[in-house]
Coordinates of C-alpha atoms and ligand atoms in Angstrom, one line a residue:
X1407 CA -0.2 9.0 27.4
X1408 CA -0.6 10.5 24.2
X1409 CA 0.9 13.7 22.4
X1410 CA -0.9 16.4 20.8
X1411 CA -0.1 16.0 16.7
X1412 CA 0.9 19.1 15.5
X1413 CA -0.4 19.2 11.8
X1414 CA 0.6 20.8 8.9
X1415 CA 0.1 19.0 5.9
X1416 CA 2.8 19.5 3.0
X1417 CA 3.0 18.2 -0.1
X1418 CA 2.9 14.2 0.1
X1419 CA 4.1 12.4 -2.8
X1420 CA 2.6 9.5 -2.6
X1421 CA 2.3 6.5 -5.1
X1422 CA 5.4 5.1 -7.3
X1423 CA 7.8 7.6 -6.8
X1424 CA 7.7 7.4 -3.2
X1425 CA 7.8 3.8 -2.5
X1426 CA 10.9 3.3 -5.1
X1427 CA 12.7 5.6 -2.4
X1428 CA 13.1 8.5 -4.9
X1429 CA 13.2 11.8 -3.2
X1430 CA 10.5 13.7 -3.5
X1431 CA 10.2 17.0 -5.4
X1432 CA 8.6 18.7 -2.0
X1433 CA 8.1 22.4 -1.8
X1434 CA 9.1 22.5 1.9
X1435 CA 12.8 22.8 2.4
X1436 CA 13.5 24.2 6.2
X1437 CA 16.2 26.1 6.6
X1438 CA 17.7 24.0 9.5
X1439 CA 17.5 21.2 7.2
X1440 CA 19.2 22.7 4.4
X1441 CA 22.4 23.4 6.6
X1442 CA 22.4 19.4 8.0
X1443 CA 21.8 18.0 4.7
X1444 CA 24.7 15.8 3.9
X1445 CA 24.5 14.1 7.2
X1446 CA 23.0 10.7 6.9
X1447 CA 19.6 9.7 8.1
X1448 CA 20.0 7.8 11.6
X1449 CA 18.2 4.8 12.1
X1450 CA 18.5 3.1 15.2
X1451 CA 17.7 -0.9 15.1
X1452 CA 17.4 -2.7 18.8
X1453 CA 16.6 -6.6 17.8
X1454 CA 17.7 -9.6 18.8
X1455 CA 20.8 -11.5 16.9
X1456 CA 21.6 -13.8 19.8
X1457 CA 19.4 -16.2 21.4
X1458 CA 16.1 -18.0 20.2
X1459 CA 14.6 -15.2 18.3
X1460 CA 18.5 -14.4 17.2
X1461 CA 17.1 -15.7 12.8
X1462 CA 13.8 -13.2 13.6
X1463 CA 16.4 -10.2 14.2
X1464 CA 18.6 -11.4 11.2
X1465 CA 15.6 -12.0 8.8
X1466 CA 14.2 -8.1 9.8
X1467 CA 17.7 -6.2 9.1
X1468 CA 18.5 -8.2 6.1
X1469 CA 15.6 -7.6 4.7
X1470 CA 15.0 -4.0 5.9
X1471 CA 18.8 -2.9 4.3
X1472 CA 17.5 -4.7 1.2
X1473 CA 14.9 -2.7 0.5
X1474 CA 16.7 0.6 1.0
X1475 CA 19.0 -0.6 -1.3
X1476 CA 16.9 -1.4 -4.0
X1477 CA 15.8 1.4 -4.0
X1478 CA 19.0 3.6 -4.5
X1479 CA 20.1 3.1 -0.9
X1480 CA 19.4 6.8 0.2
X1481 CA 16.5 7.8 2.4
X1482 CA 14.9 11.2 0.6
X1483 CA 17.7 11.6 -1.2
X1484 CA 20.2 11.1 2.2
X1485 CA 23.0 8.3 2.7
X1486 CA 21.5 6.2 5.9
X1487 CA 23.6 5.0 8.6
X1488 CA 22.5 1.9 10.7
X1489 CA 23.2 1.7 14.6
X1490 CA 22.4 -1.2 15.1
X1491 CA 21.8 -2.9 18.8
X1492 CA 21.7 -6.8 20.1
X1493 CA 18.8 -6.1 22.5
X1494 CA 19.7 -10.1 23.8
X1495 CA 15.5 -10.8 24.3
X1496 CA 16.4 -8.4 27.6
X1497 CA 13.6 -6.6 29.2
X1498 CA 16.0 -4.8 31.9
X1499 CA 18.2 -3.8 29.1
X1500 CA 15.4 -2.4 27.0
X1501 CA 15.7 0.7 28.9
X1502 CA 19.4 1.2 28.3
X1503 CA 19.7 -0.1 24.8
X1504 CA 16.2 2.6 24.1
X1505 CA 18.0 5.4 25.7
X1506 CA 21.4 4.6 24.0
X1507 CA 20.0 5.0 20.5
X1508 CA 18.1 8.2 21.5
X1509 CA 20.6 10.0 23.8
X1510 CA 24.0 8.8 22.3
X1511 CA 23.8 7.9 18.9
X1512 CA 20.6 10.8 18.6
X1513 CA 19.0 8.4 15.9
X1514 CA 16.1 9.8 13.5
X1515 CA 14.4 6.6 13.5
X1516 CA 14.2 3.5 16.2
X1517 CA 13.4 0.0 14.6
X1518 CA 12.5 -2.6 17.0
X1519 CA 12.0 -4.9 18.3
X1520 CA 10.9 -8.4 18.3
X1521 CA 9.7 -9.0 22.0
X1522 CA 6.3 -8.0 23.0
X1523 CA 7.7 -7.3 26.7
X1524 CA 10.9 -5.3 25.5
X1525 CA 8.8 -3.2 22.9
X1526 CA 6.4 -2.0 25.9
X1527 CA 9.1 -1.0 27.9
X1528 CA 10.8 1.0 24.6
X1529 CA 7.1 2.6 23.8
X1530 CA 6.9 4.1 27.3
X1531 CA 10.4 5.8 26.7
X1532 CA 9.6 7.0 22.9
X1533 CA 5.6 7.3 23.9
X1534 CA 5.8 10.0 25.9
X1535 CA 8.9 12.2 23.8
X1536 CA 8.2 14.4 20.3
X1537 CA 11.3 12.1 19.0
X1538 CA 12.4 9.8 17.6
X1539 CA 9.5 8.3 15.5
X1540 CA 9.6 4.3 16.2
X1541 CA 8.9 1.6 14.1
X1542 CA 8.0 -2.1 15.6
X1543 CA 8.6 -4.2 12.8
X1544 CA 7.8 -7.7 15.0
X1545 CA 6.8 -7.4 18.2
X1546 CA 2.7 -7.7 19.0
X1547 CA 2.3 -6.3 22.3
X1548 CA -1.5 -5.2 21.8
X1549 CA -0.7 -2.1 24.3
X1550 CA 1.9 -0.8 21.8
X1551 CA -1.0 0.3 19.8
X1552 CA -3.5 0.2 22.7
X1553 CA -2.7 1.6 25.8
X1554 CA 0.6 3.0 24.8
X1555 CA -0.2 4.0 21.6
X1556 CA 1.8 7.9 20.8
X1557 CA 2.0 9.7 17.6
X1558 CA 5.4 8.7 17.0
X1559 CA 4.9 4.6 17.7
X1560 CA 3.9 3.0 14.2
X1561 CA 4.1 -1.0 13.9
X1562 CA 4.7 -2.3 10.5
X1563 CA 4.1 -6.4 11.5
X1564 CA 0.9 -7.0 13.7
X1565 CA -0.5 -6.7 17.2
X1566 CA -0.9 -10.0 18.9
X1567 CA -4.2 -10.7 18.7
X1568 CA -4.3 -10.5 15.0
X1569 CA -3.3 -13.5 13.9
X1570 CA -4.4 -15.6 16.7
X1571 CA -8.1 -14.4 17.1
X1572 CA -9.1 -16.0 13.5
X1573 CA -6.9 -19.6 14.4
X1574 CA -9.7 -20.5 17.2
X1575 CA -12.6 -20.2 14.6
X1576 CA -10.5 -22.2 12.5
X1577 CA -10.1 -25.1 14.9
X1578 CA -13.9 -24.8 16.2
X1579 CA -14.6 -25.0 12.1
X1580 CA -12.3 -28.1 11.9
X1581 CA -14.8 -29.5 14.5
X1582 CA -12.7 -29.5 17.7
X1583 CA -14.7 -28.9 20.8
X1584 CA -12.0 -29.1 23.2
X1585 CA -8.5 -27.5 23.5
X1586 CA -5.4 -27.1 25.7
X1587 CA -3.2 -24.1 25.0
X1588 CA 0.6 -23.7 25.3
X1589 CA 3.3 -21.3 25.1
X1590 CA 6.1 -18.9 26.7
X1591 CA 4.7 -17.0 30.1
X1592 CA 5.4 -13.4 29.0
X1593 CA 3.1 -10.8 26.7
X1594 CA 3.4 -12.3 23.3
X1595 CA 2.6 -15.9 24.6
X1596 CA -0.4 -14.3 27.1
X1597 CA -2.2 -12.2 24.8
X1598 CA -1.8 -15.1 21.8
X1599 CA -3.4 -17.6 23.8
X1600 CA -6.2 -15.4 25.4
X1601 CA -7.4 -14.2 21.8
X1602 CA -7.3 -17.8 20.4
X1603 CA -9.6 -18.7 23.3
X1604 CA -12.2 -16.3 22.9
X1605 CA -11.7 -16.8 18.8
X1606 CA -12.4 -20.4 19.5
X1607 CA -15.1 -20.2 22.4
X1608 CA -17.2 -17.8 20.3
X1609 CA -17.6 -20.5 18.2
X1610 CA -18.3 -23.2 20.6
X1611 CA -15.0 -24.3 21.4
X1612 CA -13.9 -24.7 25.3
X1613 CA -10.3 -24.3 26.2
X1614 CA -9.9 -26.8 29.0
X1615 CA -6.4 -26.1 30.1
X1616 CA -3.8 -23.3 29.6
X1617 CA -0.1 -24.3 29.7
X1618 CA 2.5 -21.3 30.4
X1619 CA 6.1 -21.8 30.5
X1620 CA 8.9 -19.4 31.5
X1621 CA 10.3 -17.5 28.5
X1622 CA 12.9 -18.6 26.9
X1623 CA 12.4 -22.3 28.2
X1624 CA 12.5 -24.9 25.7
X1625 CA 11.8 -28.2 28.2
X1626 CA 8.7 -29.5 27.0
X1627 CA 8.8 -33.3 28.3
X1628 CA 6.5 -32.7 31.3
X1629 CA 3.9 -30.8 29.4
X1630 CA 3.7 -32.7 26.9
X1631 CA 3.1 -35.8 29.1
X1632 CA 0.4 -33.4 30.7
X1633 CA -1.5 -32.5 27.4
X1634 CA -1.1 -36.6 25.9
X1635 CA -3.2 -37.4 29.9
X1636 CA -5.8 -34.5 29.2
X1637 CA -6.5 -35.7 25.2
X1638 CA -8.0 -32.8 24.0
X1639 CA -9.3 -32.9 20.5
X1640 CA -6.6 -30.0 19.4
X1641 CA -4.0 -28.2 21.0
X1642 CA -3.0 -24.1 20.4
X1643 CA 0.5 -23.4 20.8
X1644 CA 2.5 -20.4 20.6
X1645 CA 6.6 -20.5 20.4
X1646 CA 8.9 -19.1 17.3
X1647 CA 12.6 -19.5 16.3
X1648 CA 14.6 -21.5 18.0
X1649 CA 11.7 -22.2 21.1
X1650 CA 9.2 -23.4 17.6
X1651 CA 11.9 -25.9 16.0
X1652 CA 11.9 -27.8 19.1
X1653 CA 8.2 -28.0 20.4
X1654 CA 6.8 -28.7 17.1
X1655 CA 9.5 -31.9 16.7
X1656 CA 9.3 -33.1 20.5
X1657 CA 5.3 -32.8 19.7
X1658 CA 5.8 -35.3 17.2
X1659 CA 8.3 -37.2 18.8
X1660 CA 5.8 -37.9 22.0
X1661 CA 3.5 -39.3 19.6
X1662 CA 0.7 -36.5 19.6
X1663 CA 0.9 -34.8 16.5
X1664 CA -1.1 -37.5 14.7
X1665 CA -4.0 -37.7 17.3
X1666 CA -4.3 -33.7 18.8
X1667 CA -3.7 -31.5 16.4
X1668 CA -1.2 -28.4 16.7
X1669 CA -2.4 -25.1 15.7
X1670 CA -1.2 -21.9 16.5
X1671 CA -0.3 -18.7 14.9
X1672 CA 1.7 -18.6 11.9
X1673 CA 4.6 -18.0 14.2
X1674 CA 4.7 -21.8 15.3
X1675 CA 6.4 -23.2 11.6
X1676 CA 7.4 -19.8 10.5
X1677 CA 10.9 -19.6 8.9
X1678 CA 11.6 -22.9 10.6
X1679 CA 9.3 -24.9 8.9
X1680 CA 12.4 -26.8 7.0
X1681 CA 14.3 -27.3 10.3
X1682 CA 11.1 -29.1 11.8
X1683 CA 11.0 -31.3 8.9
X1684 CA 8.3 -34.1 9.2
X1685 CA 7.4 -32.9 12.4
X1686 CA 6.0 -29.9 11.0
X1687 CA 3.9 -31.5 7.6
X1688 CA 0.1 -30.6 7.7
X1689 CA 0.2 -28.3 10.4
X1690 CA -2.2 -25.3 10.0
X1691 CA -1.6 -22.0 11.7
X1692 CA -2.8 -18.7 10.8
X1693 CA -0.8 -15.6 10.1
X1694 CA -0.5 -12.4 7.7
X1695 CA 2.2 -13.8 5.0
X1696 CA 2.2 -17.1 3.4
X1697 CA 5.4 -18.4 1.3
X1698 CA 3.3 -18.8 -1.5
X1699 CA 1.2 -15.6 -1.4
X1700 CA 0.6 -15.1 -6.1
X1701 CA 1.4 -11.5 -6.3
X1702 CA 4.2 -10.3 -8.1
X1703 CA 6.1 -8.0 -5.2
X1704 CA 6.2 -11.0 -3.4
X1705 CA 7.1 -13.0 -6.3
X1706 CA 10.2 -11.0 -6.8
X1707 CA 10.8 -10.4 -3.0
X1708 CA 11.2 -14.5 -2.8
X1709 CA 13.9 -14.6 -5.4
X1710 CA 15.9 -11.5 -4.5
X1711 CA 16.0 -12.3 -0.7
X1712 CA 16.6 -16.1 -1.5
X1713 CA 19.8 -15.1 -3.8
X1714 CA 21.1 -11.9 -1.2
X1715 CA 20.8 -14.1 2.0
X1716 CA 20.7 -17.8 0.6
X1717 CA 18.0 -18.6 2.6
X1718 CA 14.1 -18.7 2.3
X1719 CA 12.4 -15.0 3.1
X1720 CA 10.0 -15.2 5.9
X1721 CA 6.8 -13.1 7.4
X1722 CA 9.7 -11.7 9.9
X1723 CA 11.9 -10.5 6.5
X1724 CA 9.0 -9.4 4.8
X1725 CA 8.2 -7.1 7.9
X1726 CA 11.6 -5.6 7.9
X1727 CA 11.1 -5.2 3.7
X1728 CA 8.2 -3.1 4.7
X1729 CA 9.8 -1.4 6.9
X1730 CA 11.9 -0.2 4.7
X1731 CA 9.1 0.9 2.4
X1732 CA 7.4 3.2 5.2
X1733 CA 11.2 4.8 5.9
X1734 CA 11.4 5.3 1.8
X1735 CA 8.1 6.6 1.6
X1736 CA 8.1 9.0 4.4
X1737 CA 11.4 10.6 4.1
X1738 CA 10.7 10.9 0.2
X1739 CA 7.9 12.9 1.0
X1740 CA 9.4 15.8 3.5
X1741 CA 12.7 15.5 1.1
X1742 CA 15.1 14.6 3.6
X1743 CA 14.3 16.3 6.5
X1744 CA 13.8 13.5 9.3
X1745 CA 13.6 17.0 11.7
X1746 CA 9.8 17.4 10.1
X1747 CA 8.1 15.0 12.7
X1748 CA 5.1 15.8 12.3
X1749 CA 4.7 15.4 8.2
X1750 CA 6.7 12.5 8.4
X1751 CA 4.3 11.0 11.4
X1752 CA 1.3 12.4 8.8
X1753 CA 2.7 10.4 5.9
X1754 CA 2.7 7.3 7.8
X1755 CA -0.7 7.5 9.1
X1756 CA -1.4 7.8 5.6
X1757 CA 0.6 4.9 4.8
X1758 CA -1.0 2.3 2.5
X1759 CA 2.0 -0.1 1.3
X1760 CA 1.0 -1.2 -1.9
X1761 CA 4.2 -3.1 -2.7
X1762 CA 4.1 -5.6 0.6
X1763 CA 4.7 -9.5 -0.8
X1764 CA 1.6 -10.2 2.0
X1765 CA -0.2 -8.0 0.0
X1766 CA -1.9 -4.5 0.2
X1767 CA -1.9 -3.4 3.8
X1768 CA -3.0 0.5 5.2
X1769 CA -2.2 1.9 8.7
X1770 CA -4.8 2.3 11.4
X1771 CA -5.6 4.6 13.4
X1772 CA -4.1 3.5 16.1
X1773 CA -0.9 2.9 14.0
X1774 CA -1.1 -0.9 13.4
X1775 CA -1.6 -2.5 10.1
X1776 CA -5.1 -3.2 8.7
X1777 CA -4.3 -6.9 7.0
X1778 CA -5.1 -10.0 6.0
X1779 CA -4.9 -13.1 7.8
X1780 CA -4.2 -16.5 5.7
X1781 CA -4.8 -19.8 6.8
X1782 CA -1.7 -21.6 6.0
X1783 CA -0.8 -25.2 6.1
X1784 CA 2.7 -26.8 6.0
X1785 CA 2.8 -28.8 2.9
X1786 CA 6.1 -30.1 1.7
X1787 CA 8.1 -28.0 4.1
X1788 CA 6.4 -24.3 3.2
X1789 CA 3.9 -22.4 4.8
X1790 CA 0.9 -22.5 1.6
X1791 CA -2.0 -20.6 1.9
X1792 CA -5.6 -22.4 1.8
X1793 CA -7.5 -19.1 1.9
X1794 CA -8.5 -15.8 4.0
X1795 CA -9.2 -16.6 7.6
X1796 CA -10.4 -13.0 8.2
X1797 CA -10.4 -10.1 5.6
X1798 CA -8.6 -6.7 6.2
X1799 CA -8.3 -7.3 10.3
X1800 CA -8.1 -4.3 12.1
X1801 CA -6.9 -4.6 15.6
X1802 CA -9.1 -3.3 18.1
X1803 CA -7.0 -1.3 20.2
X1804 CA -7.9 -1.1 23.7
X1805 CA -7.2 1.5 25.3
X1806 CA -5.5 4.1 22.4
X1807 CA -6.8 7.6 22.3
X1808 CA -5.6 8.3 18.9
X1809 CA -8.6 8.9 16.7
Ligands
BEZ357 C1 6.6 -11.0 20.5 O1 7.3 -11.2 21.5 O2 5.8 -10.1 20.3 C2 6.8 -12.0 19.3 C3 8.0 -12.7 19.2 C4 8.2 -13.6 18.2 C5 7.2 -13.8 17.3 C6 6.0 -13.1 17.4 C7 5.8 -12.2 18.4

């Protein structure tokens, strides 16, 4: 279902200004706004702090607060206040948790979440309203910016075919002809799998077998016994967090790792390449951050997360950092006034993020980032980037009317 955007373009202060978070010098103040303008900016964040995504959720708020900070900690020139939400990786609850932020706490902004399935069901409860305006700063569900894409739905991470799409070229380049893929039986796991099969069947690859587990199950011992019987010359895996650590070192455990190798998408050694240890050395998975990515946002990013948090940033973190960027930029640029949906929804269509440590990224049409993907390997515990498995990758977006 989509909205008609009602347009009216004000002045957009784009470039430095904006994306330090300094409030904009805007000619529009609303009179509506003027009277509610020591309230703080709401923004609503549903992610998950519990479970096996639990450091995904933790990695996107730390980093998302540290960039409002940063910058002055004020959102067009407006204190910010946080309600934040464990959405506990629950589908059923996505409805309640949505409506809670919307109807209760009557947030300006949604961020969230991290679960393909649980950002579907939020998008068809935000979708179809004028407000609030979400951001999905994780979860790929291709439908969120397909099918279900609204005005007010932007994604500042990727859609789920992004980064797996370019991973089956890679293995059909590293001259595998056959494959078994694995992962979790729910939307992220689905559409992962199905992209890195046709990436790797357009380029002569066959995908022999395709192994789905229920989500969040982490018992691997009979598939792996299953994919060591079928010897395929590679294997294409999707699982994160917690779900990753253990796959990738029961892998190597059983013996396969050295004789079928793993791929996946980045996702697979992502902020747990450490945890994996051995298990995870060599392993190359494609993805649109890589820890050692030479420009200097990222650079600086690296340190300041690494000293706030005392841990390593990740592509989760740096999703949540740009987050915070598109909030900075488009509140700078109506002044304050989170009431001016539609500017604010015209700002971020506009939105190029310049300052992203995975480098310079732009919004498409359908509201999903245009990006790089990096082939990465695991070399000495970090994710290093060997190159550019696909330039400025748009999304194709099935299904979204938004043009
Ligand atoms: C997802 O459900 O969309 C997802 C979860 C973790 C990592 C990547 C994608």
């Amino acid at each position: 279902m989509t909205k008609p955007i009602k347009t009216s373009r004000r002045s957009f202060i784009a470039g430095s200004a904006a994306t330090a978070g300094i409030a904009a010098a805007s000619s529009f103040i609303p009179t509506s706004f003027a009277i509610g303008a020591t309230a703080p900016v709401k923004v609503g964040i549903l992610l998950p702090y519990s479970g096996t995504y639990a450091m995904l959720g933790n990695s996107i708020t730390n980093a998302l607060k540290m960039r409002v900070d940063q910058a002055g900690g004020m959102l067009g020139g407006r204190a910010v206040k946080y309600v934040v939400l464990d959405s506990e990786m629950s589908v059923p609850k996505a409805p309640i948790n949505t409506n809670k932020l919307i109807k209760k706490e009557k947030v300006d902004f949604v961020v969230g979440p991290v679960h393909s399935g649980i950002a579907a069901a939020m998008a068809k409860i935000i979708g179809p309203r004028d407000t609030p305006i979400m951001i999905v700063p994780n979860a790929g569900s291709n439908g969120v910016t397909g099918e279900l894409c609204a005005p007010n739905i932007f994604r500042s991470s990727f859609s789920n075919w992004q980064p797996a799409y370019p991973g089956g070229k890679v293995m059909a380049d590293d001259g595998h002809k056959t494959c078994v893929t694995i992962s979790w039986k729910y939307g992220a796991g689905i559409q992962m799998m199905a992209a890195g099969k046709t990436g790797f069947e357009e380029n002569g690859g066959k995908v022999v077998h395709e192994i789905l587990i229920p989500f969040p199950k982490v018992e691997f011992q009979a598939v792996l016994s299953e994919i060591a019987s079928i010897k395929p010359d590679c294997v294409f895996s999707f699982f994160s967090g917690g779900g990753a650590v253990k796959f990738v070192k029961e892998y190597a455990a059983a013996g396969l790792k050295d004789n079928i190798p793993l791929y996946g998408p980045g996702f697979l050694t992502e902020g747990v390449s450490k945890a994996q240890g051995a298990a995870a050395e060599g392993i190359k998975t494609t993805l649109h951050y890589a820890s050692n990515l030479d420009n200097p946002t990222n650079i600086q990013f690296r340190k300041d997360y690494q000293k706030a948090f005392g841990s390593a940033a990740n592509v989760f973190s740096v999703q949540g950092y740009d987050t915070g960027s598109l909030l900075l930029q488009a509140m700078a640029a109506v002044g304050g006034d989170a009431g001016a949906t539609a500017d604010i929804i015209e700002v971020l269509e506009d939105a190029k993020v310049p300052d992203s440590p995975r480098g310079v990224w732009k919004m498409s049409k359908a509201h999903n980032p245009i990006q790089d993907i990096y082939l990465r390997q695991v070399k000495n515990g970090e994710n290093v980037v060997l190159g550019v498995a696909a330039k400025a990758l748009e999304d194709p977006a099935a299904g979204c009317k938004l043009a």
